[in-house]
Coordinates of C-alpha atoms and ligand atoms in Angstrom, one line a residue:
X1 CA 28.8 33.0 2.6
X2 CA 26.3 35.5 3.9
X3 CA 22.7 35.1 4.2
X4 CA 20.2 36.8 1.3
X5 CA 16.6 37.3 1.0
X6 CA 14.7 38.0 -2.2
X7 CA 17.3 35.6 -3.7
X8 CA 14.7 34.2 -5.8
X9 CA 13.4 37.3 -7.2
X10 CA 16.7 38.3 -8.5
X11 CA 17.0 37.1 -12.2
X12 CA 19.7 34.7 -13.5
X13 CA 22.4 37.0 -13.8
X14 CA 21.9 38.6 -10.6
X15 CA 21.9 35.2 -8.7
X16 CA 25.3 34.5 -10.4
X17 CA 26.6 37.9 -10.1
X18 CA 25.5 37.6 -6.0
X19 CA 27.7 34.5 -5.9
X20 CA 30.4 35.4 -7.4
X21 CA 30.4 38.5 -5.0
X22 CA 30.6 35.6 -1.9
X23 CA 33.5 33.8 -3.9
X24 CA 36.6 36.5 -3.4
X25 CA 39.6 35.4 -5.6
X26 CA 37.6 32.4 -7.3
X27 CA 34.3 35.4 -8.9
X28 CA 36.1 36.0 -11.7
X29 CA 36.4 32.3 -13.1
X30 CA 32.7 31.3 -11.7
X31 CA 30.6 33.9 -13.8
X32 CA 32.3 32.9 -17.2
X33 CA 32.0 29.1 -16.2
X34 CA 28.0 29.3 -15.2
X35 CA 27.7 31.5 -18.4
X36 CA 29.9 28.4 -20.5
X37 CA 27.2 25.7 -19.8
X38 CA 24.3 27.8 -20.8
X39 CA 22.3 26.3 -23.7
X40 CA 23.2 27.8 -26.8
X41 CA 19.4 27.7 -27.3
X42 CA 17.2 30.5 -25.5
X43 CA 14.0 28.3 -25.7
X44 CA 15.5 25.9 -24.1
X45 CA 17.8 27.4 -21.8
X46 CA 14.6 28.7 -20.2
X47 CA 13.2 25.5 -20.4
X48 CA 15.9 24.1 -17.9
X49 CA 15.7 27.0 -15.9
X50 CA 11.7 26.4 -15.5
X51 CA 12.2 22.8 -14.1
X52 CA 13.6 24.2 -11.2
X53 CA 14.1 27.3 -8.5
X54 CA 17.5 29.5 -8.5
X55 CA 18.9 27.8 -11.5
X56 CA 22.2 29.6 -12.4
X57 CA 23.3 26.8 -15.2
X58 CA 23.3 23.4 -16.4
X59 CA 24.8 20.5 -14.6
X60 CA 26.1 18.3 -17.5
X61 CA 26.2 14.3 -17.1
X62 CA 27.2 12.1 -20.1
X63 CA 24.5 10.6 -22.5
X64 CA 25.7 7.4 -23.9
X65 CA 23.7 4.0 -25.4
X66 CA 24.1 0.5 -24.3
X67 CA 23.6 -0.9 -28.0
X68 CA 22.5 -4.8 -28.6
X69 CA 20.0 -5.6 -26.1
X70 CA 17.8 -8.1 -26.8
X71 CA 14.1 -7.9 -24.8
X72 CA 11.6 -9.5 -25.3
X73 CA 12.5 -10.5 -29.3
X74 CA 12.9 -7.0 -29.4
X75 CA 16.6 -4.9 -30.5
X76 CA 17.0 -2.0 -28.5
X77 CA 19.7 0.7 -28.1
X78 CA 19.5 1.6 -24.4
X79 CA 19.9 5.6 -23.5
X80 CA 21.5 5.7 -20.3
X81 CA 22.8 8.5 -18.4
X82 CA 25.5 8.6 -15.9
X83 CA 28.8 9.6 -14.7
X84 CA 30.2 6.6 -13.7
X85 CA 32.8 5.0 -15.9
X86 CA 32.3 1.2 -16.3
X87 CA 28.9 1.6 -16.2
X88 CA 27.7 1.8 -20.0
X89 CA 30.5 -0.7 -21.1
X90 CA 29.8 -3.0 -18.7
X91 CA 25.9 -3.1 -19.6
X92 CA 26.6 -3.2 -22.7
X93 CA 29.1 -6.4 -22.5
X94 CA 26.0 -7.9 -20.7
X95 CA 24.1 -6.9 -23.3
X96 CA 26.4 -8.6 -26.2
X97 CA 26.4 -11.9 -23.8
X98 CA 23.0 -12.5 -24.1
X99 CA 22.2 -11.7 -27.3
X100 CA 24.1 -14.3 -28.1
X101 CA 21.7 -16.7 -25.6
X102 CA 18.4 -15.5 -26.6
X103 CA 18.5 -12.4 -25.2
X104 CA 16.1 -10.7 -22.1
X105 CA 12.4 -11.8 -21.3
X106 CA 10.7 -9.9 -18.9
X107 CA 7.4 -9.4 -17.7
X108 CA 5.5 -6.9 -15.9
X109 CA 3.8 -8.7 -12.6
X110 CA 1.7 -5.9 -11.8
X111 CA 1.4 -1.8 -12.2
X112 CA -0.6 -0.7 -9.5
X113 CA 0.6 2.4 -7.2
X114 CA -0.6 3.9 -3.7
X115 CA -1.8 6.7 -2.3
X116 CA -3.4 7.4 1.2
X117 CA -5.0 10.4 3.0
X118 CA -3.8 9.8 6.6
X119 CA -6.1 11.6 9.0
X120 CA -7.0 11.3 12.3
X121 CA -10.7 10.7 13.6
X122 CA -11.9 9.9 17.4
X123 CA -14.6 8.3 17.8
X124 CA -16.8 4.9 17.5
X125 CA -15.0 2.8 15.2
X126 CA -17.6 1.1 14.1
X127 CA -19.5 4.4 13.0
X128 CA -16.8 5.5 11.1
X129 CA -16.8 1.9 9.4
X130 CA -20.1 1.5 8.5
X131 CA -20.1 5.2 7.0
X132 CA -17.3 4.5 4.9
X133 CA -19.1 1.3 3.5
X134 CA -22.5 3.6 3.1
X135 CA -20.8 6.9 1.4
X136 CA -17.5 4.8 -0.5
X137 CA -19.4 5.4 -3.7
X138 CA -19.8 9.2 -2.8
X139 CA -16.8 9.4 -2.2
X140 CA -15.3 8.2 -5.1
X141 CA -17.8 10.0 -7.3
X142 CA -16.9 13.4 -6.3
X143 CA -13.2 12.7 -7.8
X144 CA -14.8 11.8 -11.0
X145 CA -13.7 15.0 -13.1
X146 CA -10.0 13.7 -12.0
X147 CA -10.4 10.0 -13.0
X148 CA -12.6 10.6 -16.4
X149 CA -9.6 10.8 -18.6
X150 CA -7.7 8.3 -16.7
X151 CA -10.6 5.7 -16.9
X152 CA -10.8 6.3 -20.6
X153 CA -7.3 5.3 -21.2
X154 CA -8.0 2.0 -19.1
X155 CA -6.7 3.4 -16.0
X156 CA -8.4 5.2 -12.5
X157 CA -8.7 4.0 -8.8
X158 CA -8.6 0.6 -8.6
X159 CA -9.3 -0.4 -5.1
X160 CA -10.5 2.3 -2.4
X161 CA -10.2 0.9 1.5
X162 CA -10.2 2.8 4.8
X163 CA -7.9 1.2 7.3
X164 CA -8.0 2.0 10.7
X165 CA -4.0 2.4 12.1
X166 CA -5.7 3.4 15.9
X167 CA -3.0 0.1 17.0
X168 CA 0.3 2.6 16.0
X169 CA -0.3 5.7 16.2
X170 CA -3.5 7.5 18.8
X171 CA -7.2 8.2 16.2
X172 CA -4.9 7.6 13.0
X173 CA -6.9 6.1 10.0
X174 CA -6.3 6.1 5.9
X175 CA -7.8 6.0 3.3
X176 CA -5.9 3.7 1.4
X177 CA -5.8 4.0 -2.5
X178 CA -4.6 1.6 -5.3
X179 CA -4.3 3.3 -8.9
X180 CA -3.7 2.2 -12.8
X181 CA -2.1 5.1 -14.3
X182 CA -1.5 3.4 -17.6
X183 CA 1.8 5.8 -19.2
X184 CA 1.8 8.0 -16.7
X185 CA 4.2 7.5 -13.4
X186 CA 1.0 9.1 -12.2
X187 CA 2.2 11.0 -8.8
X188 CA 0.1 14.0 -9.8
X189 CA -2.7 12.2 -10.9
X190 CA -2.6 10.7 -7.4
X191 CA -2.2 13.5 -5.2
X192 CA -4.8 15.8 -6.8
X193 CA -7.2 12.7 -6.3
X194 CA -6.3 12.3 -2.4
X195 CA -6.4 16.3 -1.8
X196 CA -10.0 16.3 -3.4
X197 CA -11.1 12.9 -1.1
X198 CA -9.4 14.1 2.2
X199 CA -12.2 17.4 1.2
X200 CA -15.1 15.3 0.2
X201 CA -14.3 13.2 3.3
X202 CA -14.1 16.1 6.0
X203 CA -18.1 17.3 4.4
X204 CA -19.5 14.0 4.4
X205 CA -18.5 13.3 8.3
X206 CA -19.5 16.7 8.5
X207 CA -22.7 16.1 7.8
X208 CA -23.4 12.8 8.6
X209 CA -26.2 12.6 11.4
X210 CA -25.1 9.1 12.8
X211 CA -21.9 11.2 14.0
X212 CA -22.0 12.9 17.4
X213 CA -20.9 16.8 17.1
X214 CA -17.4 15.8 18.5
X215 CA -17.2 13.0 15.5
X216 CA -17.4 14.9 13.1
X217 CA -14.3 16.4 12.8
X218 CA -11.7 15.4 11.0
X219 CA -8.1 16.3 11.5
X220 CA -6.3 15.3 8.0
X221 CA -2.6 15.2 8.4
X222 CA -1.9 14.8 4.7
X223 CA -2.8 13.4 1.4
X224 CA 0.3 12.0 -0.9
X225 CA 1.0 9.2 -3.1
X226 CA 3.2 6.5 -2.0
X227 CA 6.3 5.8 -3.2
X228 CA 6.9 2.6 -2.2
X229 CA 5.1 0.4 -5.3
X230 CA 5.5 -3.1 -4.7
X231 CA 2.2 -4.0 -6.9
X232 CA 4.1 -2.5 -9.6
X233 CA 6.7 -4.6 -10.3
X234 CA 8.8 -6.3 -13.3
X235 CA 10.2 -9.6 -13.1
X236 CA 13.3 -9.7 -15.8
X237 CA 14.9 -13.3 -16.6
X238 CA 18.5 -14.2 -19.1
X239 CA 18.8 -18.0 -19.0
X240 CA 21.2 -20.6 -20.7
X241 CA 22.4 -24.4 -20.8
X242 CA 25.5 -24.2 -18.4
X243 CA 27.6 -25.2 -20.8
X244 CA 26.8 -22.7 -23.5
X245 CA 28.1 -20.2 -20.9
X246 CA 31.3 -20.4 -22.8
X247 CA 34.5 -20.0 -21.4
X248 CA 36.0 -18.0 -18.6
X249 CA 40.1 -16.7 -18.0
X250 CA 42.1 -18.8 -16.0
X251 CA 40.6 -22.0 -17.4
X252 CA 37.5 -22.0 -15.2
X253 CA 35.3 -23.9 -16.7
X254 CA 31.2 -22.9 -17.6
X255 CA 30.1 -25.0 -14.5
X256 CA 32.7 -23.6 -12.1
X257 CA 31.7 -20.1 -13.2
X258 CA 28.0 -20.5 -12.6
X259 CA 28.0 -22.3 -9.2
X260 CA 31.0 -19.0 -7.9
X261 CA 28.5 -16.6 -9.7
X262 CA 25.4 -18.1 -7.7
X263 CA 27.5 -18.3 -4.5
X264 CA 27.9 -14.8 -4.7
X265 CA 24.2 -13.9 -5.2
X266 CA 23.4 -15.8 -2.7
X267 CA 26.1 -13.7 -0.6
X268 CA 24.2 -11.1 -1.9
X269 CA 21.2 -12.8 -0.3
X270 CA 22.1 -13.1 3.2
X271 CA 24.3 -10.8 4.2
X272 CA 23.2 -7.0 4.1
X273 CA 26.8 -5.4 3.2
X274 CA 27.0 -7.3 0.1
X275 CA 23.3 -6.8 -0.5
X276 CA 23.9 -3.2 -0.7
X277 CA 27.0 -2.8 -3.3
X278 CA 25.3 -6.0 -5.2
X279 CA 21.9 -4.0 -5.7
X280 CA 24.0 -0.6 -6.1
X281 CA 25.6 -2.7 -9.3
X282 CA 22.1 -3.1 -10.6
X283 CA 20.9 0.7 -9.5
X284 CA 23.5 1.6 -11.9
X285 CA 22.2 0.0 -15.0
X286 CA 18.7 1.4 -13.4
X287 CA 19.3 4.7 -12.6
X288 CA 20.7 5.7 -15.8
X289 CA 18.0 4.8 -18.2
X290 CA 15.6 6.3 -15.6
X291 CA 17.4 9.3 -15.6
X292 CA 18.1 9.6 -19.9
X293 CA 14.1 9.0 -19.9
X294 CA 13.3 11.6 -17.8
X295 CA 11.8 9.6 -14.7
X296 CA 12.4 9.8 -11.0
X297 CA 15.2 8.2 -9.9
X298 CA 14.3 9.2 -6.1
X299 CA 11.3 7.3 -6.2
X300 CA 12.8 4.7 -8.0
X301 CA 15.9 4.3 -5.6
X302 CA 13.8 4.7 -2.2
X303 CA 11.4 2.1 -3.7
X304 CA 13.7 -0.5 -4.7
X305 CA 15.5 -0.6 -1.8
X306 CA 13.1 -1.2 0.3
X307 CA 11.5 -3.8 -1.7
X308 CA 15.0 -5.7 -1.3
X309 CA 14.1 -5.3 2.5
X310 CA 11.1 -6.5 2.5
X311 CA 11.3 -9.7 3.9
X312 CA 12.7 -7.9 7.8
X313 CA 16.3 -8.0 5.8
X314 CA 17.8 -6.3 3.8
X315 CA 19.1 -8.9 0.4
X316 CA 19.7 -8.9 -2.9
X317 CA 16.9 -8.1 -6.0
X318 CA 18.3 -10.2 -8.3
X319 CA 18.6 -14.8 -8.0
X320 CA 20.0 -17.6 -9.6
X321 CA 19.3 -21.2 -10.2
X322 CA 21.1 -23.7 -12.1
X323 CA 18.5 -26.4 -11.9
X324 CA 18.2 -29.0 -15.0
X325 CA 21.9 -27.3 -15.8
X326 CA 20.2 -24.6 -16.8
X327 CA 21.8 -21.0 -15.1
X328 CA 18.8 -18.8 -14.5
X329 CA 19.2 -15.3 -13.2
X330 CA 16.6 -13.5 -12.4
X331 CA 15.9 -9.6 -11.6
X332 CA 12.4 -8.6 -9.4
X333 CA 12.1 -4.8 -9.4
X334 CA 9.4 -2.3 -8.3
X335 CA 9.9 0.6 -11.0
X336 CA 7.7 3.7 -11.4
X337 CA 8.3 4.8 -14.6
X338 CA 6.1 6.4 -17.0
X339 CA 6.3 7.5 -20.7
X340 CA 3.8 10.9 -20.7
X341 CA 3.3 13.2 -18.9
X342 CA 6.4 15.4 -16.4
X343 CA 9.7 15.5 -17.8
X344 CA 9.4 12.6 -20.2
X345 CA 7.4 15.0 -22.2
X346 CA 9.9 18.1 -21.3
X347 CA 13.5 17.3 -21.6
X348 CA 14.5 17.3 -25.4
X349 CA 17.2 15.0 -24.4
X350 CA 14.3 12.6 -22.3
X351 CA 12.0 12.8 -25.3
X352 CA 15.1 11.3 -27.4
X353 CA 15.6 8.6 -25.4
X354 CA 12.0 7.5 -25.4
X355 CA 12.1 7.8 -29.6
X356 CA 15.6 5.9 -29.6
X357 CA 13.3 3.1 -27.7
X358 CA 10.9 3.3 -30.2
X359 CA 8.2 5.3 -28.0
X360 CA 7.9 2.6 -25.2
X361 CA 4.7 2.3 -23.2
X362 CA 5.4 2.6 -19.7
X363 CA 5.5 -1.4 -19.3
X364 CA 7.9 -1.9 -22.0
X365 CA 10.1 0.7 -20.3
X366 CA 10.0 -1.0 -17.2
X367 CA 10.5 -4.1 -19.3
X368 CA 13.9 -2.9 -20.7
X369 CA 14.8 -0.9 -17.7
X370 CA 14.8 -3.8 -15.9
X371 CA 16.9 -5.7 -18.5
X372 CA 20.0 -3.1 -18.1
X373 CA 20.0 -3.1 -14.4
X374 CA 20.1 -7.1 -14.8
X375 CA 22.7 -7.0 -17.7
X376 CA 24.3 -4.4 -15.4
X377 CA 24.7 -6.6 -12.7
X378 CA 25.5 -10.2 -14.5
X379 CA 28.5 -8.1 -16.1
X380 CA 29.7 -7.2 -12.4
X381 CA 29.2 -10.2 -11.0
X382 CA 31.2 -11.6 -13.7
X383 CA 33.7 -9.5 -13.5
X384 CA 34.0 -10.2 -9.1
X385 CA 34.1 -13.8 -9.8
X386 CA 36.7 -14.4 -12.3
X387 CA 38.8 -11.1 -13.2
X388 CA 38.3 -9.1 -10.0
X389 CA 36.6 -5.7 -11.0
X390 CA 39.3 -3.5 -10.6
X391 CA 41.1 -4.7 -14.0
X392 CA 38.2 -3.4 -16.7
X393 CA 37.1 -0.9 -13.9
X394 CA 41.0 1.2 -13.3
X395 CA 41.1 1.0 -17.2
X396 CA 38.2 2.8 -17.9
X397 CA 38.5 5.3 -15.0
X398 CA 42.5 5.9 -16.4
X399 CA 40.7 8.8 -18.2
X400 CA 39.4 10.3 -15.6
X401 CA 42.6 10.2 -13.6
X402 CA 45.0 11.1 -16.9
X403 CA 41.9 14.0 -16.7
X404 CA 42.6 14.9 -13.1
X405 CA 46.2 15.4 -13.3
X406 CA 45.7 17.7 -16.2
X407 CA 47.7 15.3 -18.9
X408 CA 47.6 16.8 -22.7
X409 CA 45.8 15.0 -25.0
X410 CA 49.3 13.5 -26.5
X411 CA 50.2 11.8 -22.8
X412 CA 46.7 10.5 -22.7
X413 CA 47.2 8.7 -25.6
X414 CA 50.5 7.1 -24.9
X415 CA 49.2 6.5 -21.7
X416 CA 46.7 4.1 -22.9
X417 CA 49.0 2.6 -24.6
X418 CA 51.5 2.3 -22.0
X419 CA 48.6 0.8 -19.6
X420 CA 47.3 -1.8 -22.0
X421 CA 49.2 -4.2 -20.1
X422 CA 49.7 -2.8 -17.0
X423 CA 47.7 -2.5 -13.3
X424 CA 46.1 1.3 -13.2
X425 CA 46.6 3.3 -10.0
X426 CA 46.5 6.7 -9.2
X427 CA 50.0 6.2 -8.4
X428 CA 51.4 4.6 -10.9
X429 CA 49.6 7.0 -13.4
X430 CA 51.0 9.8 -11.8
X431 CA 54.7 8.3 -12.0
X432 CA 53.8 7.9 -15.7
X433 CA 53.4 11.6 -16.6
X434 CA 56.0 12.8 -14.3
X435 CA 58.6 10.6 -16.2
Ligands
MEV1 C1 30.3 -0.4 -8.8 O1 29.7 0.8 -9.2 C2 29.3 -1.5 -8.7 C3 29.8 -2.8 -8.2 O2 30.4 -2.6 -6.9 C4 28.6 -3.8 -8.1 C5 28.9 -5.1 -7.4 O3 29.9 -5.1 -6.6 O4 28.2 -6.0 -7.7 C6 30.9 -3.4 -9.1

C-alpha cells in the first residue's frame, strides 16, 4: 500500500477506485464486490455512508430474533445481531426454558452516568473549596440552556462535586458529574454540559478576588463523559424449584445439574480465565441486541468488564443460589443503552428492532437486554455442564465450514444429514465432500 493525502476528499468511487489501484491482480474483483453491498436504496446508502468517514460499502452481519422471552410478564421477540453461530439458538433455547418457569424479572437498580472535567489548579486548597461551595449554583446555572429540555423530561445533573485528586496525580482536580438522561444514552448531552462548565469554571476563578493572580488559572486537561456506569445498573433474575428443572442427558438428575451448574459459576467467580470466556458467553447475548438497537457496544463492553473487576478481581457478572431448593441465577450488569437520540433514531434496521420491542424506554431495554445476555449464558452453562458445548456448537458452525470449503447447496444438504449423528470437524467435513 502507498501512502495518500486528500483521501477523504475523494468521493466514494474514487476511494474504491484508489484501492483497487494498490490491490494488483485482486482490483478487478474488489470494485464489483464494494459496488455488490451497496444499498439498493440511495437515501439510505448515503445514510450509512454519513455515520462514518471513507466509507467505500456496507459491512453486512446477520439480523436474527431470539423469539419467546418472557420479561417481566412481558412476550418479547429479541432483535439481536451477530455473526457468531450458536449464539441466537442458544438464547433462544434459554429463552424457551424459562418461559416455561415463569420467565425473566429484572429490575433496573439505578440509571445514573458520569462525567468529569479534569483540570489542573495550584494553589490553596481550601480556596479553591470554599469557592466551589460559594459559585456551585453559578456554575450549574450557566449550563441551563443544555439541561432545560433534559429537566423537563425528568432528567438533568443530578449531583455536581469537585474532588480534589492532588494525592495521584501533581494540582489534578474534577469536577465530578452524575446525570439522569432518561431515553437518551446521553454521551452528548454530557459532554456539551462539561465543555460549557470547564468554560464557566476557568471565568469564575478568573475573576474571583479571593484568588491570588497565579490562582487563577486554570489548566483544563479535558471534559468527557465516563464510560464506566456502575450507578446504572440492571439486576436480571430466572428462578425455579430444583426439581422443576426437569431432566438432563445421561440421567443426571435436576439436583445434580444445579449444584455442577453453580460450581461452575462459582469457577467463574474466582478464577479470572474462566471469568473471562464465562462473561464473553453473556457479552454475546449482550452485544447483539445492543448492536440490532443501535447502541454502543464499546461503551457497553469496556463498562461491563470492568464492573466484573471491581472488587480488585476480575469474576463473573452473573450468581447462583440454590437456597430453600430453589436455583436462582442471577445477572448484575452496568448497561448504557438508550432508545432516542444517535443511531437508535438513524439506522432503519435499529429503529426496527426498537418497534419489534414495542418502543422500549431505555430501562425496559436494559431490562430485556439483560435478560438475553442471562438466557445467553444459562444456555452455555448448560451446555458445559452436561453435553460439552462443542456438540450443539460444531453443528451449527457445519454451515459455515460446508461454506468455507465452497460445497454446493446439494452437499450441504446431505451433509446435514450425514452429520445428524456424527461428531463435526473440520476434518471430518472435509473427508465428507472429498468422498
Ligand atoms: C462462546 O462464544 C461462549 C462460551 O465459551 C461461553 C462460556 O464458556 O460460558 C460458550
Amino acid at each position: 500500500m502507498k501512502t495518500v493525502s486528500g483521501f477523504s476528499k475523494m468521493n466514494k468511487t474514487q476511494k474504491i477506485a484508489w484501492l483497487a489501484e494498490q490491490l494488483g491482480p485482486e482490483a478487478s474483483k474488489l470494485v464489483t464486490e464494494m459496488v455488490s453491498f451497496w444499498h439498493p436504496d440511495e437515501k439510505t446508502q448515503k445514510r450509512f455512508d454519513e455515520f462514518s468517514e471513507n466509507t467505500l460499502t456496507n459491512f453486512d452481519l446477520p439480523f436474527g430474533i431470539a423469539p419467546n422471552f418472557l420479561v417481566n410478564g412481558k412476550i418479547q421477540s429479541v432483535p439481536m445481531v451477530i455473526e457468531e453461530s450458536s449464539v441466537v439458538a442458544a438464547a433462544s433455547l434459554g429463552a424457551k426454558f424459562w418461559l416455561e418457569r415463569g420467565g425473566f424479572r429484572a429490575t433496573v437498580v439505578a440509571t445514573k452516568k458520569i462525567g468529569q472535567v479534569h483540570f489542573q489548579w495550584q494553589g490553596e486548597k481550601a480556596k479553591l473549596l470554599s469557592f466551589f461551595e460559594d459559585r456551585k449554583e453559578e456554575i450549574l446555572t450557566s449550563v441551563a440552556a443544555l439541561t432545560t429540555n433534559m429537566e423537563k423530561r425528568g432528567g438533568g445533573i443530578v449531583d455536581f462535586e469537585l474532588v480534589d485528586c492532588t494525592d495521584k496525580i501533581e494540582n489534578y482536580w474534577q469536577l465530578k458529574l452524575q446525570c439522569e438522561t432518561c431515553d437518551a444514552m446521553g454521551a452528548n448531552f454530557i459532554n456539551s454540559i462539561l465543555e460549557e462548565m470547564a468554560q464557566t469554571l476557568k471565568l469564575k476563578i478568573m475573576q474571583d478576588k479571593r484568588f491570588t493572580a497565579p490562582e487563577r488559572e486554570v489548566h483544563v486537561i479535558m471534559c468527557i463523559l465516563s464510560n464506566y456506569t456502575p450507578e446504572c445498573v440492571v439486576e436480571c433474575s430466572v428462578e425455579c424449584p430444583i426439581e422443576d428443572l426437569g431432566s438432563f442427558p445421561n440421567d443426571m438428575t435436576a439436583r445434580q445439574f444445579a449444584e455442577k451448574f453453580a460450581t461452575a459459576v462459582r469457577i467463574a467467580e474466582v478464577d479470572p480465565n474462566r471469568a473471562v470466556t464465562h462473561n464473553k458467553g453473556i457479552m454475546n447475548g449482550i452485544d447483539a441486541v445492543v448492536l440490532a438497537t443501535g447502541n454502543d457496544f464499546r461503551a457497553v463492553e469496556a463498562c461491563a468488564h470492568a464492573y466484573a473487576a471491581r472488587s480488585g478481581q476480575y469474576r463473573s457478572l452473573s450468581s447462583v443460589s440454590l437456597e430453600n431448593d430453589i436455583f436462582k441465577f442471577t445477572l448484575r450488569i452496568p448497561l448504557a443503552v438508550g432508545t432516542v437520540g444517535g443511531l437508535t433514531s438513524l439506522h432503519p434496521l435499529a429503529k426496527t428492532s426498537l418497534a419489534i420491542l414495542n418502543h422500549p424506554s431505555a430501562k425496559e431495554l436494559m431490562e430485556i437486554t439483560a435478560a438475553t445476555g442471562l438466557a445467553q449464558n444459562f444456555s452455555a452453562v448448560k451446555s458445559l455442564v452436561t453435553t460439552g458445548i462443542q456438540r450443539g456448537h460444531m453443528k451449527l458452525h457445519l454451515l459455515n465450514i460446508m461454506n468455507q470449503l465452497d460445497a454446493t447447496p446439494e452437499e450441504i444438504e446431505q451433509g446435514k444429514q450425514f452429520f445428524t449423528d456424527k461428531i463435526v470437524s473440520f476434518q471430518a467435513v472435509r473427508q465428507f465432500l472429498n468422498r
